[in-house]
Short mmCIF file of C-alpha atoms and ligand atoms in Angstrom, two decimals:
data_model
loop_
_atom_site.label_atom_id
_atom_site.label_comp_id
_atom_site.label_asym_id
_atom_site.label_seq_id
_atom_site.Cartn_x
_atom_site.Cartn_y
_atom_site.Cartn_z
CA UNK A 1 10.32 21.39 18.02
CA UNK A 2 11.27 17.51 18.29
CA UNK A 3 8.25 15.83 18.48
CA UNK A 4 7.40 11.80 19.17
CA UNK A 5 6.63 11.75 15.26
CA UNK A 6 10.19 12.68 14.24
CA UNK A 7 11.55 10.28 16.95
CA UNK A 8 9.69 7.53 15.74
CA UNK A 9 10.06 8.14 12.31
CA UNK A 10 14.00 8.71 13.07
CA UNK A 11 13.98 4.99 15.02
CA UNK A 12 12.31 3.60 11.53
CA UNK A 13 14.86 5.37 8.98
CA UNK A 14 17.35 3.92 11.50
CA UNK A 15 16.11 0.34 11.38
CA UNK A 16 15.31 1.02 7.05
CA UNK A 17 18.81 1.76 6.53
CA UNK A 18 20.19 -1.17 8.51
CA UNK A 19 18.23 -3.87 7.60
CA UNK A 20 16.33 -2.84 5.28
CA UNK A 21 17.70 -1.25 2.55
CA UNK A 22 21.12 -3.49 1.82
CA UNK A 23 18.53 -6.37 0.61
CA UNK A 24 16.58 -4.71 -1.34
CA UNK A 25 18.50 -4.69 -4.61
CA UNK A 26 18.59 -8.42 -3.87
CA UNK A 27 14.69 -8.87 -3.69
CA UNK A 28 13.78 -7.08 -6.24
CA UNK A 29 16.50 -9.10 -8.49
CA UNK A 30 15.55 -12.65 -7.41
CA UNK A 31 12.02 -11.06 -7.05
CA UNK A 32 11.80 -13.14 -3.58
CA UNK A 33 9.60 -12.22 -0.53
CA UNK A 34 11.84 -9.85 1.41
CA UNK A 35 12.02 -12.30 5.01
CA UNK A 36 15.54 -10.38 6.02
CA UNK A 37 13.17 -6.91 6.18
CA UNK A 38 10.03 -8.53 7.43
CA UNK A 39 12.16 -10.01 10.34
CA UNK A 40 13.67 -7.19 10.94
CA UNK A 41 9.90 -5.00 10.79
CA UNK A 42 8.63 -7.91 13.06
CA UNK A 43 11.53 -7.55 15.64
CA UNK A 44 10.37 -3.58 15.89
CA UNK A 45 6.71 -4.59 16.45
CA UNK A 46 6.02 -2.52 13.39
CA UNK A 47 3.45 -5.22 12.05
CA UNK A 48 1.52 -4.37 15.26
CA UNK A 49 1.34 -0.41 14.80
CA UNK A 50 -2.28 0.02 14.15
CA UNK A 51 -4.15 -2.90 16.23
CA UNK A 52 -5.34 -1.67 19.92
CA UNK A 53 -3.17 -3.17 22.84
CA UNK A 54 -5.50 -6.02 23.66
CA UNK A 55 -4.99 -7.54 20.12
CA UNK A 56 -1.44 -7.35 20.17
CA UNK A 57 -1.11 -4.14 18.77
CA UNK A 58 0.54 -0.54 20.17
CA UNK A 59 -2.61 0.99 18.94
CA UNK A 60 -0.86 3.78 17.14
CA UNK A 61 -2.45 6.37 15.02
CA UNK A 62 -2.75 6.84 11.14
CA UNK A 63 0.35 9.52 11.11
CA UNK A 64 2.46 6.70 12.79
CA UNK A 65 1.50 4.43 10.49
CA UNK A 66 2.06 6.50 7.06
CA UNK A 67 5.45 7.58 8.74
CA UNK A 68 6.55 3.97 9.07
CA UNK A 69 5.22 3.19 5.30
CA UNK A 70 7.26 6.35 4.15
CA UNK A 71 10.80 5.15 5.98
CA UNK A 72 10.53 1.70 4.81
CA UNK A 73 9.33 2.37 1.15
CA UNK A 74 12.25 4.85 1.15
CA UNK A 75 14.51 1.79 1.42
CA UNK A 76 12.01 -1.08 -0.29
CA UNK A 77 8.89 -0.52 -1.26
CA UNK A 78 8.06 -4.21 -1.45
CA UNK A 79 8.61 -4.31 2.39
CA UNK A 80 6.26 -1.43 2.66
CA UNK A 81 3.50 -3.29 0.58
CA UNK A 82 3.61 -6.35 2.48
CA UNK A 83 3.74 -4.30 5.67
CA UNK A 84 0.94 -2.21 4.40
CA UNK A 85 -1.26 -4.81 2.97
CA UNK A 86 -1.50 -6.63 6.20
CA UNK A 87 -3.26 -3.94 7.81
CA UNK A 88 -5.44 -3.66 4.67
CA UNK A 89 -6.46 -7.15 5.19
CA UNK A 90 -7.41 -6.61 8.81
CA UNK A 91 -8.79 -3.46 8.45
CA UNK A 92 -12.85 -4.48 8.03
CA UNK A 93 -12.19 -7.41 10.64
CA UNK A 94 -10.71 -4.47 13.09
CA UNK A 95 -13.63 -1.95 12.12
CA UNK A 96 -16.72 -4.28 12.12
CA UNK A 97 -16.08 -7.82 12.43
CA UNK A 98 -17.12 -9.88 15.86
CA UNK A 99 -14.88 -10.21 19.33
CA UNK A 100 -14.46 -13.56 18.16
CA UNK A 101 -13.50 -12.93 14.43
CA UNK A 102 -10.91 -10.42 15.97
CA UNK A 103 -9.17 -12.66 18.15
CA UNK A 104 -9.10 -15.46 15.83
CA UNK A 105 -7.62 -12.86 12.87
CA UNK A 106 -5.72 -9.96 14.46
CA UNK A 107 -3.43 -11.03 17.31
CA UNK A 108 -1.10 -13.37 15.12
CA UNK A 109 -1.17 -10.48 11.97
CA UNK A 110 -0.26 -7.75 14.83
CA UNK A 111 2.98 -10.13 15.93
CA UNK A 112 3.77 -10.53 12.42
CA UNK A 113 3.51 -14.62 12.90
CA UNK A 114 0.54 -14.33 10.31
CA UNK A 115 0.04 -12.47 6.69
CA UNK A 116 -3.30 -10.87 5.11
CA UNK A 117 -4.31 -10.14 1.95
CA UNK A 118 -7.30 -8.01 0.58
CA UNK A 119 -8.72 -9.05 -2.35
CA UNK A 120 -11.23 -7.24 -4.53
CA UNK A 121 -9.95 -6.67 -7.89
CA UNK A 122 -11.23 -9.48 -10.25
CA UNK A 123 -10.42 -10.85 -13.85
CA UNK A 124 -13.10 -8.62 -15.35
CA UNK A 125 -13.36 -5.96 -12.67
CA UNK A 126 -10.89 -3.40 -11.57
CA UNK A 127 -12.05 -0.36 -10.98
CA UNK A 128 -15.34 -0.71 -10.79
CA UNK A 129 -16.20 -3.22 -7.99
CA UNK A 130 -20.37 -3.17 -8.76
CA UNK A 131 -19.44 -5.61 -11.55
CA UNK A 132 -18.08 -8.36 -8.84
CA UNK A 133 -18.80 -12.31 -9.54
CA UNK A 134 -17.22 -13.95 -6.62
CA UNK A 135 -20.01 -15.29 -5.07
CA UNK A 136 -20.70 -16.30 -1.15
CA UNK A 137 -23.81 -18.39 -0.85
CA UNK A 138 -24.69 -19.52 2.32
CA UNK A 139 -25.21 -23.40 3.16
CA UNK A 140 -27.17 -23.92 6.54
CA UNK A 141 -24.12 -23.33 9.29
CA UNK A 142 -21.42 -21.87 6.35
CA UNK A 143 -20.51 -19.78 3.41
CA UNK A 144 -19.50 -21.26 -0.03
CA UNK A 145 -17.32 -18.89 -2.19
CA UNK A 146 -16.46 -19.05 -5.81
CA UNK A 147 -14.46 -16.91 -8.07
CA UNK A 148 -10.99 -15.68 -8.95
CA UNK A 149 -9.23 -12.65 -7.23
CA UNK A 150 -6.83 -11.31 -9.53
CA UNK A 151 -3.27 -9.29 -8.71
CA UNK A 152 -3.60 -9.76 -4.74
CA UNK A 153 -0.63 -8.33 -3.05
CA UNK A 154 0.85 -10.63 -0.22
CA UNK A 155 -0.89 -13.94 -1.60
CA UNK A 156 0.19 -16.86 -1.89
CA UNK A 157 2.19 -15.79 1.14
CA UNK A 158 -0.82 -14.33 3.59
CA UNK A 159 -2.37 -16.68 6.23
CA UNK A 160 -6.17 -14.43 5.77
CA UNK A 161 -7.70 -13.54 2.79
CA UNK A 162 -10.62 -10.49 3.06
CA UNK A 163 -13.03 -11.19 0.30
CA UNK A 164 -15.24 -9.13 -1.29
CA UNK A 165 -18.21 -11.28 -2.72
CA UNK A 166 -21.55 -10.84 -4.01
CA UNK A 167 -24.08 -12.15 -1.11
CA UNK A 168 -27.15 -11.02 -3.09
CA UNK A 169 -27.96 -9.38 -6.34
CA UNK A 170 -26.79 -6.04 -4.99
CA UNK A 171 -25.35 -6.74 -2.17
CA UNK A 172 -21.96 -7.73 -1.18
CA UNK A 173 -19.98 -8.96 1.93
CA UNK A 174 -16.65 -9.13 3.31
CA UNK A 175 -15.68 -12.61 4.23
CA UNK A 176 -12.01 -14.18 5.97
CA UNK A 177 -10.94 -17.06 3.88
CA UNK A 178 -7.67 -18.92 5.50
CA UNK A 179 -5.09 -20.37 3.12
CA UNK A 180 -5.91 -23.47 4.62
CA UNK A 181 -9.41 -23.92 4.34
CA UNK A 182 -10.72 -26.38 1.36
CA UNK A 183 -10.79 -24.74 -1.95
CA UNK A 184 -8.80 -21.65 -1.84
CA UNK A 185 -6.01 -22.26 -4.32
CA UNK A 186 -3.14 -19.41 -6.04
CA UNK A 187 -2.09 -18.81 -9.07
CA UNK A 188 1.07 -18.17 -10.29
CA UNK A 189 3.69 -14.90 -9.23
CA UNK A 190 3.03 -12.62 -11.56
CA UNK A 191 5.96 -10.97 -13.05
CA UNK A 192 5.87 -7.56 -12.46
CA UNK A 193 7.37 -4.43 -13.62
CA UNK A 194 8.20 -3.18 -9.45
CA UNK A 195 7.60 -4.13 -6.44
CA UNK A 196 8.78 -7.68 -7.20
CA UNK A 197 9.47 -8.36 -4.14
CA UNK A 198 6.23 -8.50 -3.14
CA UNK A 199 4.16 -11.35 -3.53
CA UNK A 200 1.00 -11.14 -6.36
CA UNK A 201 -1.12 -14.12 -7.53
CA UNK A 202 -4.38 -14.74 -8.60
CA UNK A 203 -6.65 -16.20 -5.56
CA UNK A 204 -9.02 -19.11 -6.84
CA UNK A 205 -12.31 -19.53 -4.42
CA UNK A 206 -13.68 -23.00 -6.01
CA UNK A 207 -16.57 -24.33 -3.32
CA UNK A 208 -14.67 -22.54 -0.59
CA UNK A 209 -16.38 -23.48 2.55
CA UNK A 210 -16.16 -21.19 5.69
CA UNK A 211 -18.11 -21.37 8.81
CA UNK A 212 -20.39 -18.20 9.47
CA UNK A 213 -18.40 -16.88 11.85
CA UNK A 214 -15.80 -16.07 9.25
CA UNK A 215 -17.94 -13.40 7.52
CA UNK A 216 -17.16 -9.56 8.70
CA UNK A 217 -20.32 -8.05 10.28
CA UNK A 218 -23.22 -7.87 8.52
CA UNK A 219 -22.98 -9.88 4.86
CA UNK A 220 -24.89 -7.48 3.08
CA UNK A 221 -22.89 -4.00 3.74
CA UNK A 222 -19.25 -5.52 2.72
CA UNK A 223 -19.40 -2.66 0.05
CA UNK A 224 -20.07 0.07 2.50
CA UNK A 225 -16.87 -1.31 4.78
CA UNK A 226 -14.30 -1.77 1.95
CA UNK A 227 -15.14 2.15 1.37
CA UNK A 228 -14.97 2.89 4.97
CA UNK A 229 -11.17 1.81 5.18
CA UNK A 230 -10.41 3.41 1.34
CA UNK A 231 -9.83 6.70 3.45
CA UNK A 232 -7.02 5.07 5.54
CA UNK A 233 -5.40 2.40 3.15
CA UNK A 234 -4.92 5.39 0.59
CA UNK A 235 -3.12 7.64 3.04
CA UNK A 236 -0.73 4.33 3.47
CA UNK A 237 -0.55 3.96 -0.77
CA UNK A 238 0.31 7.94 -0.98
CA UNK A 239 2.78 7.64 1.80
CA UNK A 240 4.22 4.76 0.21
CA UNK A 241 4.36 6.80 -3.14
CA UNK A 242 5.88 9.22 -0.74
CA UNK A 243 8.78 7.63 0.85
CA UNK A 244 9.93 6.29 -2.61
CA UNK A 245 10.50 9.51 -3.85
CA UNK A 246 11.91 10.42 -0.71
CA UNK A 247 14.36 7.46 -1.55
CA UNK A 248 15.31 8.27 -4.97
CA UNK A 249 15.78 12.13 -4.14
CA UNK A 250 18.20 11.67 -1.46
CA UNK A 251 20.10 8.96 -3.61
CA UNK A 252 20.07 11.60 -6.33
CA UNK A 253 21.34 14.17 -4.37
CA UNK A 254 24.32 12.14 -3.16
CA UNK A 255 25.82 11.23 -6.54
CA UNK A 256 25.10 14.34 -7.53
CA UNK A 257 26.96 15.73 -4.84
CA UNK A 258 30.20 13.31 -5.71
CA UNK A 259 30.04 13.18 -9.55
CA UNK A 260 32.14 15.55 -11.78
CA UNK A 261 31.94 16.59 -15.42
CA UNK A 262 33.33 19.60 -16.80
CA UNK A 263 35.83 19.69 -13.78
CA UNK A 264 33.38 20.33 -11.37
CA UNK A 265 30.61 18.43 -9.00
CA UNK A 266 26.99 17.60 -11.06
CA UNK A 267 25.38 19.48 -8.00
CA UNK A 268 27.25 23.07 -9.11
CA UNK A 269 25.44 23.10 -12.71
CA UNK A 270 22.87 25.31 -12.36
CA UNK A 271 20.82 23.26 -14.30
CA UNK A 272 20.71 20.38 -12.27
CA UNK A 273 20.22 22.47 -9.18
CA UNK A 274 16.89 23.64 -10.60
CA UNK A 275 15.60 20.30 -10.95
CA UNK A 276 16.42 19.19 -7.60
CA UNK A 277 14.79 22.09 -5.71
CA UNK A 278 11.73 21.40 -8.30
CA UNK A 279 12.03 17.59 -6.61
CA UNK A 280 11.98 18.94 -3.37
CA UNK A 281 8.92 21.36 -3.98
CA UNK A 282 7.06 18.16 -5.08
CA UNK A 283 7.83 16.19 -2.41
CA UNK A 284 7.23 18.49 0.51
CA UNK A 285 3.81 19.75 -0.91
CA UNK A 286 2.56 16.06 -1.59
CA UNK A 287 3.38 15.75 2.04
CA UNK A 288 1.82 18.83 3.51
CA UNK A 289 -1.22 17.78 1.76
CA UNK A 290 -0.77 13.79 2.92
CA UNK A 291 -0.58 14.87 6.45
CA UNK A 292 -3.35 17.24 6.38
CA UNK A 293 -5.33 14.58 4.78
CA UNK A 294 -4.40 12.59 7.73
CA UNK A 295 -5.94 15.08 10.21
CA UNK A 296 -9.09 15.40 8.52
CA UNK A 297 -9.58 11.05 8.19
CA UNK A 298 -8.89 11.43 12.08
CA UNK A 299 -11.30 13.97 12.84
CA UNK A 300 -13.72 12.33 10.86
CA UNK A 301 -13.99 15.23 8.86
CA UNK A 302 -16.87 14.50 5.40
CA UNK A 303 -13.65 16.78 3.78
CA UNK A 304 -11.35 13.36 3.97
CA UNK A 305 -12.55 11.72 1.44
CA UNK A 306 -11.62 14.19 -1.40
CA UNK A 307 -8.87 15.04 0.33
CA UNK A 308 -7.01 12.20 0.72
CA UNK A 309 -7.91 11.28 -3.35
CA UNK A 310 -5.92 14.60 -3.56
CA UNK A 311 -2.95 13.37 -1.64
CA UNK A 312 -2.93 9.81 -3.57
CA UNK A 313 -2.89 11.65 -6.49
CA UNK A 314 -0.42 14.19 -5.67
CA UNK A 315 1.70 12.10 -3.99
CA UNK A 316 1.66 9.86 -6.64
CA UNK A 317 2.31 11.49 -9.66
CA UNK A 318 5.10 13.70 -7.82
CA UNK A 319 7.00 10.54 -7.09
CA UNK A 320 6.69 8.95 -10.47
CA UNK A 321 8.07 12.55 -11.54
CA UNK A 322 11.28 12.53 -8.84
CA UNK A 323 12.07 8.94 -9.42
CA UNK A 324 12.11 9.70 -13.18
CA UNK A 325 14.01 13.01 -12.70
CA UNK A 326 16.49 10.82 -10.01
CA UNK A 327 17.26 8.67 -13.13
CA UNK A 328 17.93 11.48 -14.90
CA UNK A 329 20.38 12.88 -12.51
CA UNK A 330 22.32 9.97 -12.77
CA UNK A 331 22.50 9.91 -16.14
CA UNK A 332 23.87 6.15 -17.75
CA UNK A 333 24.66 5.12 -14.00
CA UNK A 334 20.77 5.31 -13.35
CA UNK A 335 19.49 3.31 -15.98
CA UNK A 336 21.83 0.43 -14.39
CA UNK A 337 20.68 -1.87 -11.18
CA UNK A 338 24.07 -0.74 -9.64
CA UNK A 339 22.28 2.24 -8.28
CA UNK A 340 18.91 2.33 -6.24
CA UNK A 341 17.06 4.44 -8.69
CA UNK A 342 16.70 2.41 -11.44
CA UNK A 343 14.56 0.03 -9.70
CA UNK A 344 12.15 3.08 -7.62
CA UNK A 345 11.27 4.23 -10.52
CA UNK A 346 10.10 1.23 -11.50
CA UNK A 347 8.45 0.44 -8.12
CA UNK A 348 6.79 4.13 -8.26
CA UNK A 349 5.18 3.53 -11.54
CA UNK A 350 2.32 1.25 -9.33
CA UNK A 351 1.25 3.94 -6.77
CA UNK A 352 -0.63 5.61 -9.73
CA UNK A 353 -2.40 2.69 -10.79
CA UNK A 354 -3.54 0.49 -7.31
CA UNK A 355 -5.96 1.55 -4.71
CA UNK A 356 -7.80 3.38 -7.15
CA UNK A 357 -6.16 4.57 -9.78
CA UNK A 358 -5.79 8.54 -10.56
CA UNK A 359 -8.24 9.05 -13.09
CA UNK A 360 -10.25 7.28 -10.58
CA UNK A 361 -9.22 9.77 -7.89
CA UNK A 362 -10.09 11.98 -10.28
CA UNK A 363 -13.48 11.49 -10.15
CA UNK A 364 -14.08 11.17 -6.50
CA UNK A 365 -12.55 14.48 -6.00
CA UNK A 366 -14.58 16.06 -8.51
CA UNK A 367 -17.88 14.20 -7.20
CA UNK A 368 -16.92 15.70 -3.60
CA UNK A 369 -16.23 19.18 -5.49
CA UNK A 370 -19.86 19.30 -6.81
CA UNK A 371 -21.38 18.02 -3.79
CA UNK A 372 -19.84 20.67 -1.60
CA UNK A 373 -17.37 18.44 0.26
CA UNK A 374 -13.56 19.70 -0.70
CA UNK A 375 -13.46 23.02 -0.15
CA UNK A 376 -11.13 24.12 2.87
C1 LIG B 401 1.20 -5.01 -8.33
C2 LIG B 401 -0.28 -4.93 -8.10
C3 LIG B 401 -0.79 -5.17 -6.84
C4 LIG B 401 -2.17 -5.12 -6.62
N1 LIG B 401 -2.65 -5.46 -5.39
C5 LIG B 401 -4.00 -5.60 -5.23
C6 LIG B 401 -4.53 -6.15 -4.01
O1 LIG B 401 -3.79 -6.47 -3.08
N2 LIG B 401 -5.88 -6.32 -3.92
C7 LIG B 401 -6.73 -5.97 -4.95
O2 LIG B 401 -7.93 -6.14 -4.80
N3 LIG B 401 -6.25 -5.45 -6.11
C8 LIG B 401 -4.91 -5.27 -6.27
N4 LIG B 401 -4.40 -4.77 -7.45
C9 LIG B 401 -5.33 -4.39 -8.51
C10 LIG B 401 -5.42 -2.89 -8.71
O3 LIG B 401 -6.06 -2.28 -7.63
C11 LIG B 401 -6.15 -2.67 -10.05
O4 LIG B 401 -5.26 -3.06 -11.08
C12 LIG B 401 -6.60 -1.23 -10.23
O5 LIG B 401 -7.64 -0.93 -9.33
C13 LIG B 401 -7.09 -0.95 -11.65
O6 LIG B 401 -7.99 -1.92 -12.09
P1 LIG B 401 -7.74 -2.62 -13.51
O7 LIG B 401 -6.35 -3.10 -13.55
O8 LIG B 401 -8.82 -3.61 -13.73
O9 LIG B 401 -7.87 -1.45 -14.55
P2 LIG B 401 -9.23 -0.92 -15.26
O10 LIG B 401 -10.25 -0.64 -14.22
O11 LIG B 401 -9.58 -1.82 -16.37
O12 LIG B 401 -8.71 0.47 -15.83
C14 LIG B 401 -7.97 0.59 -17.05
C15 LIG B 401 -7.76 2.09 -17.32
O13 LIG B 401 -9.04 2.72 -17.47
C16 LIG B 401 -9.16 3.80 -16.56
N5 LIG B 401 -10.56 3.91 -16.14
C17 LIG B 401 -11.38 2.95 -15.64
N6 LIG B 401 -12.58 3.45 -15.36
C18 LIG B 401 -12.54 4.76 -15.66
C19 LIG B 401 -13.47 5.85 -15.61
N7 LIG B 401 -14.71 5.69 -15.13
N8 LIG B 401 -13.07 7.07 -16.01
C20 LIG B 401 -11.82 7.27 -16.48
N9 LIG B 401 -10.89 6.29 -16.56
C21 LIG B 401 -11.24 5.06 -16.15
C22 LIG B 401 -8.23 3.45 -15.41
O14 LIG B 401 -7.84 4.60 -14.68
C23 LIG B 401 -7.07 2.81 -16.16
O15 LIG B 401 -6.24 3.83 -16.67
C24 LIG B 401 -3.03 -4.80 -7.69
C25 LIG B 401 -2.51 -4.53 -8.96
C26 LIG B 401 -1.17 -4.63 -9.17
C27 LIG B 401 -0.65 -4.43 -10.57
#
């Protein structure tokens, strides 16, 4: 049965293939911001997808938005991050910040006239975020940050900045720091192993002053919001994870479906044929359990949590295996930047590591294992 899903995510392979996917060699070479695919997202309203109508959004739901991640990461993955990243950024401001915080933040990030960034990950602190030093101090009618942000996707490029900072001895908050307010300042682009084409500098808070209106809902519980949108922005990491080995699969059955040796096409050996129906069990099973993840975060179900560690995981480590396997269908050709698979597999290598990493899924499943909380 044809459902909306598979015409939306048809419209969005559609637009991935046309202007997505002939820059992305390009980007990931001159490791540039990819503007031809962001124009091209922006012209679809794609920035929009998950912001109600009366912010500027089309208010559509998670499996919308992971289906959009997985077409464009199957093309560029850096397009997905920035895409993604955005609605990380605007997630706590959506969920719990004021009216006015909203309409100041969210309209211009739904239109795709304005970036966001979310910044937690520190110097000294990566997975474990108790160990936080940016501090926000407040100073009669403001808040005065200091600190450095390390690795933050979509900076220096992102208009708003969600900061995580220590309000309190134990307590933290989540406040929206414009690139243009007085002492915010970036590093330099990092020069990564994938996803160059997204942007990733340190963010420098040096007396960064922001009016109180700027911090998201209550100043003390910013460590209870980040982990009420970790559900959500690690269904978008795992479908990321997702559509690149969507990508490099169907680029590795192509040339294996043109390439001879021995007299006959790569996709008669026997072999080979194993391996790609292995790929194909790995892919379709990380997505089963991606999607079903994706019903249980909707439903609100206390089974999401674990669940969706499972899918990050899974989806993960299945598409650092496909990309790797997609090189090796290619043999020589897909060690060279000629062909796409080269640079997924170095993209992939990421989705294991950010948003948690898997040994930190790991535990989270496990924790939700003992406590009752994953079983089906
Ligand atoms: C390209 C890129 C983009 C990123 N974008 C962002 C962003 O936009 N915003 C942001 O805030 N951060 C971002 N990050 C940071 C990313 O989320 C962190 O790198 C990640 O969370 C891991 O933290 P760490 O690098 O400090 O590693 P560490 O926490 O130091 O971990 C090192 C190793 O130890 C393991 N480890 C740690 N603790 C445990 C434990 N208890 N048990 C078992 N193993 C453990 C880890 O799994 C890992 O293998 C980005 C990073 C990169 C490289």
């Amino acid at each position: 049965m044809q459902t909306e899903y598979d015409d939306f995510r048809s419209s969005v392979r559609r637009l991935a293939a046309d202007k997505v996917a002939p820059h992305a060699a390009d980007v990931d070479d001159q490791e540039r911001f990819p503007q031809e695919a962001w124009d091209a997202l922006c012209a679809a309203d794609l920035p929009g997808l998950p912001y109600d109508e009366e912010l500027g959004g089309s208010g559509a739901d998670l499996l919308s938005q992971v289906i959009a991640v997985e077409e464009v990461a199957a093309a560029c993955a850096s397009s997905a991050l920035v895409l993604l990243v955005n609605w990380a950024g605007t997630s706590t401001v959506v969920s719990q910040g004021s009216d006015e915080l909203r309409s100041e933040v969210v309209p211009r990030v739904a239109s795709g006239e304005a970036g966001a960034a979310w910044c937690m990950t520190e110097p000294t602190v990566g997975s474990d975020l108790s160990g936080i030093r940016t501090s926000a101090v407040r100073d009669g009618g403001d808040w005065v940050l200091n600190g450095q942000k390390r690795f933050i996707s979509n900076a220096p490029w992102a208009d708003w900045y969600a900061i995580l900072a220590r309000t309190g001895e134990r307590d933290f908050g989540v406040l929206m720091v414009h690139r243009h307010d007085p002492g915010i300042s970036f590093g330099p682009h990092e020069k990564k192993m994938g996803m160059r084409g997204s942007p990733t500098t340190d963010v420098a808070l040096d007396d960064c002053r922001v009016p109180a209106r700027r911090v998201v809902g209550d100043p003390v519980q910013g460590y209870r919001y980040i982990n009420g949108e970790l559900n959500g922005s690690r269904a978008l990491i795992a479908a990321q994870a997702l559509g690149i080995a969507q990508g490099a699969f169907d680029a590795a059955v192509a040339y294996t479906g043109q390439r001879e040796q021995f007299g006959q096409q790569l996709s008669r050996f026997q072999m080979l044929r194993g391996m790609v129906a292995d790929m194909a069990v790995k892919i379709e099973s990380a997505r089963a359990l991606l999607y079903d993840a994706v019903r249980l975060i909707s439903d609100d179900d206390p089974r999401a949590r674990a669940r969706v560690s499972m899918a990050k995981l899974l989806c993960s480590d299945n598409a650092m295996s496909v990309a790797t396997d997609a090189v090796q269908l290619h043999g020589g050709y897909g060690f060279v930047r000629d062909y796409p698979v080269e640079r997924m597999m170095r993209d992939v290598k990421i989705t294991q590591i950010y948003e948690g990493t898997n040994q930190i899924q790991r535990l989270v499943i496990a924790k939700d294992v003992y406590a009752g909380q994953a079983r089906a």
